[in-house]
């Protein structure tokens, strides 16, 4: 009796780890850094590097495996994908390859020929799990933040209260379903500074604006606040965005909702300030990268 999990442990994981370790080493990672990312010992990394680990040639030649290794290597090297996200993506690929007569299912049937007579396919994990969804949001947010950090002139758009780039899960209902930057993004000596990795539940204000827009029909999943200038609203409008003004002195959710109802296609919301309220523009979009790209077009 041999379970498919044994094939995963004995053949798939050593092969993928070997490929990914080699990819990361080619990108300049040290042996210690590769060990930290993969969650294995340095001696294990050394074995992979010296070919002392048996690699399954069929798995190593599969385009999906090669594509995922390249994607994860790129993301891990750029800091856009966390080790947890990498683990989830590998797990999802494993489940895909286990089902429907795919590669791991074929290897399993070859190891246990009696399975070939069993027509049922099964999936023991849901690839659209909440954890994978959350990690995808965080990954997108990291990429968006990276775009802003390297955007020349972005600091000119940061208001006195700081900016926050936020993104939410597809079924977001409250601020705990919205990820953002703890402490916000500030201009420190002319450089946009992101104080910490994005987390869920750390944004109140920008998250509430995003959630209010979504509740009233806006097809958006990310947002950022920037300083208000009439010229910026004009520039965004010229780029094809629909702008709508709202009043932040009262109930923000109701005011944003009313603006969205008046302008259902609005992706730029702004308020011109008041007593103790800094005027701000909120740029909304389908994901964090799109919002960051819009801001890069302004500087």
Short mmCIF file of C-alpha atoms in Angstrom, two decimals, residues 133-145 163-170 172-185 194 196-208 210-211 214 221-225 287-288 291:
data_model
loop_
_atom_site.label_atom_id
_atom_site.label_comp_id
_atom_site.label_asym_id
_atom_site.label_seq_id
_atom_site.Cartn_x
_atom_site.Cartn_y
_atom_site.Cartn_z
CA UNK A 133 -6.73 34.06 -0.89
CA UNK A 134 -5.25 36.13 1.94
CA UNK A 135 -1.71 35.41 0.84
CA UNK A 136 -2.56 36.43 -2.71
CA UNK A 137 -3.85 39.78 -1.43
CA UNK A 138 -0.68 40.33 0.62
CA UNK A 139 1.48 39.35 -2.36
CA UNK A 140 -0.33 41.85 -4.60
CA UNK A 141 0.02 44.51 -1.91
CA UNK A 142 3.76 43.92 -1.59
CA UNK A 143 4.15 44.34 -5.35
CA UNK A 144 2.13 47.57 -5.29
CA UNK A 145 4.17 48.96 -2.40
CA UNK A 163 -0.68 57.37 2.81
CA UNK A 164 -1.87 53.80 3.04
CA UNK A 165 -2.21 51.38 0.16
CA UNK A 166 -4.83 48.78 1.05
CA UNK A 167 -6.32 45.71 -0.63
CA UNK A 168 -9.10 43.38 0.40
CA UNK A 169 -10.25 39.80 -0.04
CA UNK A 170 -13.00 39.14 -2.63
CA UNK A 172 -14.46 41.50 2.38
CA UNK A 173 -17.01 42.67 4.94
CA UNK A 174 -15.01 44.60 7.56
CA UNK A 175 -11.58 46.10 8.19
CA UNK A 176 -10.19 42.72 9.27
CA UNK A 177 -10.62 41.61 5.64
CA UNK A 178 -8.54 44.54 4.38
CA UNK A 179 -4.73 44.47 4.39
CA UNK A 180 -2.64 47.61 4.65
CA UNK A 181 0.60 49.05 5.97
CA UNK A 182 0.94 49.23 9.76
CA UNK A 183 1.69 52.85 10.59
CA UNK A 184 1.10 54.09 7.01
CA UNK A 185 3.56 55.28 4.35
CA UNK A 194 7.01 51.61 4.33
CA UNK A 196 6.51 47.19 8.03
CA UNK A 197 5.15 44.34 5.93
CA UNK A 198 1.43 44.64 5.13
CA UNK A 199 -1.03 42.99 7.50
CA UNK A 200 -4.77 42.52 7.71
CA UNK A 201 -6.81 44.69 10.04
CA UNK A 202 -4.30 47.53 10.44
CA UNK A 203 -6.05 50.18 8.34
CA UNK A 204 -9.13 51.95 9.61
CA UNK A 205 -9.69 55.01 7.48
CA UNK A 206 -8.70 54.01 3.95
CA UNK A 207 -10.18 50.55 4.57
CA UNK A 208 -13.54 52.07 5.48
CA UNK A 210 -12.80 51.08 0.20
CA UNK A 211 -15.43 48.96 1.96
CA UNK A 214 -17.68 48.21 -2.52
CA UNK A 221 -10.52 45.77 -4.35
CA UNK A 222 -7.74 48.25 -3.54
CA UNK A 223 -7.33 51.91 -2.63
CA UNK A 224 -4.84 54.56 -1.53
CA UNK A 225 -5.15 58.06 -0.09
CA UNK A 287 -5.84 45.49 -7.27
CA UNK A 288 -2.88 47.10 -5.51
CA UNK A 291 -3.64 51.58 -8.04
#
